[in-house]
Short mmCIF file of C-alpha atoms in Angstrom, two decimals:
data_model
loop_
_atom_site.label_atom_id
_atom_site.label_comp_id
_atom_site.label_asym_id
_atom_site.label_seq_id
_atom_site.Cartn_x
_atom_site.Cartn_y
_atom_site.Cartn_z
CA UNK R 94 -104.66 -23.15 41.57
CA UNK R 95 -108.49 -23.19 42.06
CA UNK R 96 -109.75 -26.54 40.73
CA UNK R 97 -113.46 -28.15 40.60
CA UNK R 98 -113.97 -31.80 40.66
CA UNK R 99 -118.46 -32.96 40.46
CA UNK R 100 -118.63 -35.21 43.06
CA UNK R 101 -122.54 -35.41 42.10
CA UNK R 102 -125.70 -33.11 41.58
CA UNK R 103 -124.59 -29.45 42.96
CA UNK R 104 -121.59 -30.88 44.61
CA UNK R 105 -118.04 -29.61 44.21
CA UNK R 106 -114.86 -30.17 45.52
CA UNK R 107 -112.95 -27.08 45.31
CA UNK R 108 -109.38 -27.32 46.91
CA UNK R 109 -106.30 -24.52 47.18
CA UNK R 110 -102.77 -24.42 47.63
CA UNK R 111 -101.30 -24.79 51.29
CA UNK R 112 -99.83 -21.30 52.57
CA UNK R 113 -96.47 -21.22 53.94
CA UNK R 114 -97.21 -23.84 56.37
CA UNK R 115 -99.93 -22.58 57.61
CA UNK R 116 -102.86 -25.10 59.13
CA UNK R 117 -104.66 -25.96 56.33
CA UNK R 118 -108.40 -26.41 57.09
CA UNK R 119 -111.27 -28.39 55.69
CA UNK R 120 -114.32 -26.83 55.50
CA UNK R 121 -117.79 -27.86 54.16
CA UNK R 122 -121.13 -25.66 53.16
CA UNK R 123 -124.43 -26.58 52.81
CA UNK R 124 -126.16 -23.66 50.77
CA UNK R 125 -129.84 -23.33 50.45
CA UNK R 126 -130.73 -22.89 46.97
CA UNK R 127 -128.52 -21.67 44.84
CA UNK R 128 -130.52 -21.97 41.26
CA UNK R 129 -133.51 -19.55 42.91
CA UNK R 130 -131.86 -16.41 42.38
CA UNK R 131 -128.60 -13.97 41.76
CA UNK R 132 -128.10 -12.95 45.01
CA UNK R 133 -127.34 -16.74 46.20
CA UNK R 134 -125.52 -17.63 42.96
CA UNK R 135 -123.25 -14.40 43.55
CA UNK R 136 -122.26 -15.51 47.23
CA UNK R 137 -121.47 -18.99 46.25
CA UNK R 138 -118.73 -17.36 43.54
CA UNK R 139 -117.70 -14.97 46.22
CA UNK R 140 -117.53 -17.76 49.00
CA UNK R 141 -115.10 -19.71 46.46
CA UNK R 142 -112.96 -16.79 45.16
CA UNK R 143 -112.49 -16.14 49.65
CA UNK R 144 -111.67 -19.41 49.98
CA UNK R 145 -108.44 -19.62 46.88
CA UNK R 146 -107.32 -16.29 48.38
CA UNK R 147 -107.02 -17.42 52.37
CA UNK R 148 -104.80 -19.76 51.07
CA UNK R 149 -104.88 -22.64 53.95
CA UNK R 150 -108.52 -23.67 53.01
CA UNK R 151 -110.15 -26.22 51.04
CA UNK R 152 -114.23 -26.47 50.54
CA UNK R 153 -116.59 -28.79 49.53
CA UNK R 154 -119.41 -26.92 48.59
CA UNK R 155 -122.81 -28.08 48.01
CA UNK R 156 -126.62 -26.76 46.96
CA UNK R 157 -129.38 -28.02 49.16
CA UNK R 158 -131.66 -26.80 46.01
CA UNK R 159 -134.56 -25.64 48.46
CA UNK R 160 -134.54 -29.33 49.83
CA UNK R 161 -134.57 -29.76 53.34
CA UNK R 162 -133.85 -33.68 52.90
CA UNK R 163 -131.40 -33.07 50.53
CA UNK R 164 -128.93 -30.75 52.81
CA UNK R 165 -129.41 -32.89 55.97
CA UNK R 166 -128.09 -35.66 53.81
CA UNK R 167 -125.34 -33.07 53.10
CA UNK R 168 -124.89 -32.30 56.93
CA UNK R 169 -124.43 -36.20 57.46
CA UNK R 170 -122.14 -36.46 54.82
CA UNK R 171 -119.78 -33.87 56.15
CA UNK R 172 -119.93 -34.96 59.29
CA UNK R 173 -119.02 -38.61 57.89
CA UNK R 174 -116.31 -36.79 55.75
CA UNK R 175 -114.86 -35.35 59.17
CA UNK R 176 -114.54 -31.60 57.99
CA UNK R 177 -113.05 -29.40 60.37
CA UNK R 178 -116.27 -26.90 59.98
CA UNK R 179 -119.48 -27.08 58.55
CA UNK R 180 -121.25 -23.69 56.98
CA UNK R 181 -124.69 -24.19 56.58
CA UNK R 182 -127.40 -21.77 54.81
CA UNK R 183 -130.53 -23.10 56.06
CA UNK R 184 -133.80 -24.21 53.57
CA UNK R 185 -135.43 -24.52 57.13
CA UNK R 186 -134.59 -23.30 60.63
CA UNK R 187 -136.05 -25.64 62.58
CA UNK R 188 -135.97 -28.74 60.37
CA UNK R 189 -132.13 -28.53 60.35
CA UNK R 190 -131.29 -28.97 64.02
CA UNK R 191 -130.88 -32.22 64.43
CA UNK R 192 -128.32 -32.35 61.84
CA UNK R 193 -126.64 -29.47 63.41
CA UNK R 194 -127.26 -31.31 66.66
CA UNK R 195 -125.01 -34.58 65.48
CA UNK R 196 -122.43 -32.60 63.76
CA UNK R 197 -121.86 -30.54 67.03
CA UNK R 198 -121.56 -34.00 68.94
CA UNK R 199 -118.95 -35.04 66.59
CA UNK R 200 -117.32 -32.15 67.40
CA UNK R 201 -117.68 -30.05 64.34
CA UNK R 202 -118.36 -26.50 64.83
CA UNK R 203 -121.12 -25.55 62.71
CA UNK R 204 -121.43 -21.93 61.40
CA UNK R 205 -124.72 -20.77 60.35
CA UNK R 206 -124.96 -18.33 57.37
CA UNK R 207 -127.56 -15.57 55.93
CA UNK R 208 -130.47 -17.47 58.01
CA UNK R 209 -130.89 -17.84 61.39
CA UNK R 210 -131.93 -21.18 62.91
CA UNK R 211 -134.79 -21.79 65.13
CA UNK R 212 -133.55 -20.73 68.90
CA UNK R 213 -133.81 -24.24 70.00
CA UNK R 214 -130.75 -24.66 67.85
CA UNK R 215 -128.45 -22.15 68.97
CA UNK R 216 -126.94 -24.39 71.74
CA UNK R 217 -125.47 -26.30 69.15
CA UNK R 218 -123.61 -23.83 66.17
CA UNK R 219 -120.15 -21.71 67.19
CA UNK R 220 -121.87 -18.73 65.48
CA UNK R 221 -124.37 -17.16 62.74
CA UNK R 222 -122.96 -14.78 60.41
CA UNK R 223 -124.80 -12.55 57.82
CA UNK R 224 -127.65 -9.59 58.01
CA UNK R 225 -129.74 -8.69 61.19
CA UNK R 226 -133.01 -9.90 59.29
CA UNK R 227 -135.34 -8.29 61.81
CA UNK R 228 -133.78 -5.25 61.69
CA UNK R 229 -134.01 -5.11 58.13
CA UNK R 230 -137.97 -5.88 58.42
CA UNK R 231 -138.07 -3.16 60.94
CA UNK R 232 -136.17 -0.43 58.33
CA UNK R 233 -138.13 -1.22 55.39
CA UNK R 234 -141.63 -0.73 58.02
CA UNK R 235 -140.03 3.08 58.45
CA UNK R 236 -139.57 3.51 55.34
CA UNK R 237 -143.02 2.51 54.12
CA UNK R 238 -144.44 4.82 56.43
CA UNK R 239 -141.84 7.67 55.38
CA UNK R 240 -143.15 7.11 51.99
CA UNK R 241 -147.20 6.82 52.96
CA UNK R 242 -147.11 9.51 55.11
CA UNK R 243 -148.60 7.50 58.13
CA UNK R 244 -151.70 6.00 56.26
CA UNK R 245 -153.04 3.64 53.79
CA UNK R 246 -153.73 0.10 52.56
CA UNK R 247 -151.00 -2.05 51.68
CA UNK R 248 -149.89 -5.95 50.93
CA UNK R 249 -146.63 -8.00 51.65
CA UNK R 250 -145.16 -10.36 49.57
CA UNK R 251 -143.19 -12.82 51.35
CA UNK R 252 -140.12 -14.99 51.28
CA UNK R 253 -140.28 -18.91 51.46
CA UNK R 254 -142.44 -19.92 53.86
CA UNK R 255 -140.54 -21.65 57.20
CA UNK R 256 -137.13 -20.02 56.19
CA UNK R 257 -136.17 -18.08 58.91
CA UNK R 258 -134.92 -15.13 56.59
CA UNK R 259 -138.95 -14.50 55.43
CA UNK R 260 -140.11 -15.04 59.01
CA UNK R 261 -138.16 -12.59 60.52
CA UNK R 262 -138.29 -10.13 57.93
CA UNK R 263 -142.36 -10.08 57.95
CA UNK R 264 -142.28 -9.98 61.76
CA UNK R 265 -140.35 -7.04 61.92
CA UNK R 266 -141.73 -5.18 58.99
CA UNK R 267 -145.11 -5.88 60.84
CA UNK R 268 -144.51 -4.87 64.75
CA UNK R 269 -142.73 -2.30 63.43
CA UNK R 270 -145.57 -0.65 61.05
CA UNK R 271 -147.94 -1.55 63.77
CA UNK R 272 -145.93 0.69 66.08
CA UNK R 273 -144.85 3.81 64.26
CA UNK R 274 -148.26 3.86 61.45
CA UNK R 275 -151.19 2.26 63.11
CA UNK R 276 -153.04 3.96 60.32
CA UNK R 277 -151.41 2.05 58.15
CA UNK R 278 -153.41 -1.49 57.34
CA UNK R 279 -151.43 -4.55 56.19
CA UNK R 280 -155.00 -6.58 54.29
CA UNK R 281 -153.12 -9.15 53.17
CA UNK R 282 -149.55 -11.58 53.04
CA UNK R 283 -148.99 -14.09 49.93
CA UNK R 284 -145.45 -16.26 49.87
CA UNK R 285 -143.65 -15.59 46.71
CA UNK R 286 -140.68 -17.99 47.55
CA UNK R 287 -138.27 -15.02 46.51
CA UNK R 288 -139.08 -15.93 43.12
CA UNK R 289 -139.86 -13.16 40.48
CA UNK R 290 -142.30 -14.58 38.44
CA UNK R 291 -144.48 -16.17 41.60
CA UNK R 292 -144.49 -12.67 42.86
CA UNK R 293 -145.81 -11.37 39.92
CA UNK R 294 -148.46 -13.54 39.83
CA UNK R 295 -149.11 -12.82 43.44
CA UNK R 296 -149.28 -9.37 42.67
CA UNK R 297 -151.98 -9.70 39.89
CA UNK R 298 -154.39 -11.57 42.32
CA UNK R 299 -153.98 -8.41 44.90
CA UNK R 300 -154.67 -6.23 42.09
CA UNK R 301 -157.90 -7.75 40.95
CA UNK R 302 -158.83 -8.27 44.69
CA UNK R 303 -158.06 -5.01 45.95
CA UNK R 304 -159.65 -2.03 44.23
CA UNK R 305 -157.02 0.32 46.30
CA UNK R 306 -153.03 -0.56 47.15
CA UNK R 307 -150.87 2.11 48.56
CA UNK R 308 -147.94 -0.02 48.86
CA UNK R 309 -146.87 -3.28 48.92
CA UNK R 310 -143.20 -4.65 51.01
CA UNK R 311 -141.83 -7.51 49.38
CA UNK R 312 -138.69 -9.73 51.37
CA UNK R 313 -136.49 -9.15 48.61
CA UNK R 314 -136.04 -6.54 45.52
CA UNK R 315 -136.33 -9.87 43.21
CA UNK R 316 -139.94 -10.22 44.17
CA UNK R 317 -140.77 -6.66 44.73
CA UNK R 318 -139.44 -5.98 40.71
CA UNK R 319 -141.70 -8.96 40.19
CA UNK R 320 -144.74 -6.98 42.01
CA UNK R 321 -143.74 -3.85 39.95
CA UNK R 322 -144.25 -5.54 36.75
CA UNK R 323 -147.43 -6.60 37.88
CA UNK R 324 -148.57 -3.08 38.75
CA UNK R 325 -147.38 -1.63 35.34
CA UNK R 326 -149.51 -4.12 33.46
CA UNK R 327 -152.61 -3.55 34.98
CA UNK R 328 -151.53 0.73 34.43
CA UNK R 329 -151.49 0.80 38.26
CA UNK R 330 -147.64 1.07 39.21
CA UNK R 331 -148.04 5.30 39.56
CA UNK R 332 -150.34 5.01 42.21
CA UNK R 333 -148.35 2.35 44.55
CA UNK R 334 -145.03 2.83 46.28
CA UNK R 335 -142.60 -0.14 46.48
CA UNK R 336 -140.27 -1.17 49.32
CA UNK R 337 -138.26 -3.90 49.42
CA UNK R 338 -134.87 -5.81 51.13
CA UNK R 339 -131.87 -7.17 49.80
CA UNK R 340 -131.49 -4.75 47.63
CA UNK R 341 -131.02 -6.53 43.56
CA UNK R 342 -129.47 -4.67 40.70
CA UNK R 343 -133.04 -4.29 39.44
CA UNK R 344 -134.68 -2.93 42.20
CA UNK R 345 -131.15 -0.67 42.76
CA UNK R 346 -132.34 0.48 38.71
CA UNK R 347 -136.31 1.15 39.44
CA UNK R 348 -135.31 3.17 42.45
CA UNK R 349 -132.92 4.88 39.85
CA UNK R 350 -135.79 5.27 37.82
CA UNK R 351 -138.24 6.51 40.03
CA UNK R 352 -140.54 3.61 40.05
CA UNK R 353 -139.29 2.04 43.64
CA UNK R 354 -139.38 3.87 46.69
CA UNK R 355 -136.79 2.08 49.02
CA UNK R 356 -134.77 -0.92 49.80
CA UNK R 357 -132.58 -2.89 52.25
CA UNK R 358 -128.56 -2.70 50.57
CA UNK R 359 -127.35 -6.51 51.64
CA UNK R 360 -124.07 -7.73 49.80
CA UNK R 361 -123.97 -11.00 48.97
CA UNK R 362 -119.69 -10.53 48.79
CA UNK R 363 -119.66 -9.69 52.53
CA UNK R 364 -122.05 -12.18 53.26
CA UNK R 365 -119.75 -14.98 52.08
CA UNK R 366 -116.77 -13.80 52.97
CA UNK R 367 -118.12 -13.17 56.56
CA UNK R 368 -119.04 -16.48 57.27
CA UNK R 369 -115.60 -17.78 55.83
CA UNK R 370 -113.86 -15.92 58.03
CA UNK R 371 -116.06 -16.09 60.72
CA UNK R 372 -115.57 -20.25 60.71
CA UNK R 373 -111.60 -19.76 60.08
CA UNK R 374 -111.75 -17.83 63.27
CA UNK R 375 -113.52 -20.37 65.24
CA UNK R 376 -111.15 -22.78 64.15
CA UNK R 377 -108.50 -20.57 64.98
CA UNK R 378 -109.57 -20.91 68.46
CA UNK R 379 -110.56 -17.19 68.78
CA UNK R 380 -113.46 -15.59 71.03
CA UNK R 381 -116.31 -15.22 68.18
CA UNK R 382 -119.75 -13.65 69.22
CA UNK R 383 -122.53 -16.54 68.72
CA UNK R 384 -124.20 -13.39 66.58
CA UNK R 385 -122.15 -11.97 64.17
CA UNK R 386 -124.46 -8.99 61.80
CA UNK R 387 -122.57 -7.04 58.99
CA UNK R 388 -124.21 -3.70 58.06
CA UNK R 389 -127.35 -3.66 55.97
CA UNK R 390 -128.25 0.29 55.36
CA UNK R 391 -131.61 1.61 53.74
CA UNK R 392 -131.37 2.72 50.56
CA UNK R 393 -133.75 4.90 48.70
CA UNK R 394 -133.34 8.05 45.50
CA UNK R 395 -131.84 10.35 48.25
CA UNK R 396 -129.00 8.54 49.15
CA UNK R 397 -128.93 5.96 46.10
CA UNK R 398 -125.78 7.11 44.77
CA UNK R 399 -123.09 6.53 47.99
CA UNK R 400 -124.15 2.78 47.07
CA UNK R 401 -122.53 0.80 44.22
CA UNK R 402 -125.18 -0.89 41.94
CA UNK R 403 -125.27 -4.62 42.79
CA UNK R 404 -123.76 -7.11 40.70
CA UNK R 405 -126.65 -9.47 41.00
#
């Protein structure tokens, strides 16, 4: 039975039965900010609910809430706790490392998750598990061009800035478009910190700056619905085509509509339960790929209904 104990602020102690003698392994996870949208409270319930059904594992699960302080106090307090593997979800691939750094020389693996770290770090974690970031980036540039027809004037609206996941997603959305639609001009990138309403806003300063916007690419559907509402209050939205990643239930329902061109389908479910299983195989002793990608497919009207709407 599946039990939660608050050890403090965003901190539980979730513990399940032992499997017919199985090892039973300790395992600790550092998310980044759990409060900032569905997607990330989705994969925390789906990393639990993988964690009662293996059986032979009990978590401690914590929420960084955006802080980079704040989780490597949580990496230090693993490490002091002597888990038997840490999962991180990095606020900040390159701030974290040295807090990867000392878990690895206590002889922790450490298995990054949804983010990549900074390459100076990868010396130091057993594996990363989630999406191929750039890729996605790269899908959402061809799809914007798809949709443009090779030309016109668009905007980005960005993830967090110094999170890995909104650094590699604008870098491959923009040597990608640069590539395959040179006619295509990016004027202009604005963080929205994967945050709706900050995209919005975002949105309604391009809008009043720029008298023409073919498109705008936002780093996940959450911001790009945000950019969308933006549009449709200044009577714009008919004249701009949306692309996005991570594809949210609202973006999955605007495409539905007719009112979002394209996104990235990423889901959170097999993002969690990935990076479970890909630290119970490290532990296991078994030969694990330092990257480990699961499948993140465009999605746009054409194809819209082989996907599932996402619960998030």
């Amino acid at each position: 039975m599946f039990y939660k104990t608050a050890l403090a602020t965003s901190v539980l102690l979730l513990s399940s039965g032992i499997a017919h003698g199985e090892t039973t392994y300790r395992i600790g996870i550092t998310q980044n900010n759990v409060g900032v949208d569905s997607y990330q409270t989705t994969y925390e319930s789906a990393f639990e609910e993988a964690a009662e059904a293996a059986g032979n594992v009990d978590v401690v699960v914590l929420d960084a809430g955006g802080d980079v302080a704040r989780q490597i106090g949580q990496m230090q307090d693993l490490v002091q706790q002597q888990v038997d593997a840490i999962i991180i979800w990095p606020t900040n691939g390159q701030a974290v490392i040295p807090a990867i750094r000392q878990a690895h020389n206590a002889g922790i693996p450490v298995v990054v998750t949804n983010s990549k770290i900074a390459e100076a770090g990868l010396d130091f974690i057993a594996a990363f598990s989630g999406p191929d970031n750039v890729q996605q980036g790269i899908s959402s540039a061809e799809m914007m061009c798809d949709a443009l027809g090779g030309e016109g004037q668009i905007v980005q609206i960005s993830g967090q800035p110094g999170y890995t996941t909104a650094i590699e997603r604008a870098a491959g959305f923009e040597e990608r478009l640069a590539e395959l639609c040179p006619d295509v001009e990016l004027m202009e990138t604005q963080p929205g910190n994967w945050n709706r309403e900050r995209a919005q806003r975002v949105m309604e300063d391009f809008l009043t700056k720029y008298d023409r916007i073919d498109g705008v690419y936002s780093g996940d559907d959450n911001m790009g619905v945000g950019a969308l509402n933006a549009a449709k209050g200044a009577d714009r939205a008919d004249e701009i085509i949306f692309i996005g990643a991570t594809n949210f239930a609202v973006g999955y329902d605007a495409i539905a509509r007719g009112e979002y061109y394209g996104s990235i389908y990423q889901s959170p479910v097999d993002d969690a339960e990935a990076a479970l299983q890909t630290a119970l195989d490290v532990l296991a002793g078994e030969e694990v790929p330092k990257l480990n990608f699961f499948e993140t497919p465009k999605i746009t009207a054409e194809n819209l209904e082989e996907f599932d709407r996402p619960v998030f």
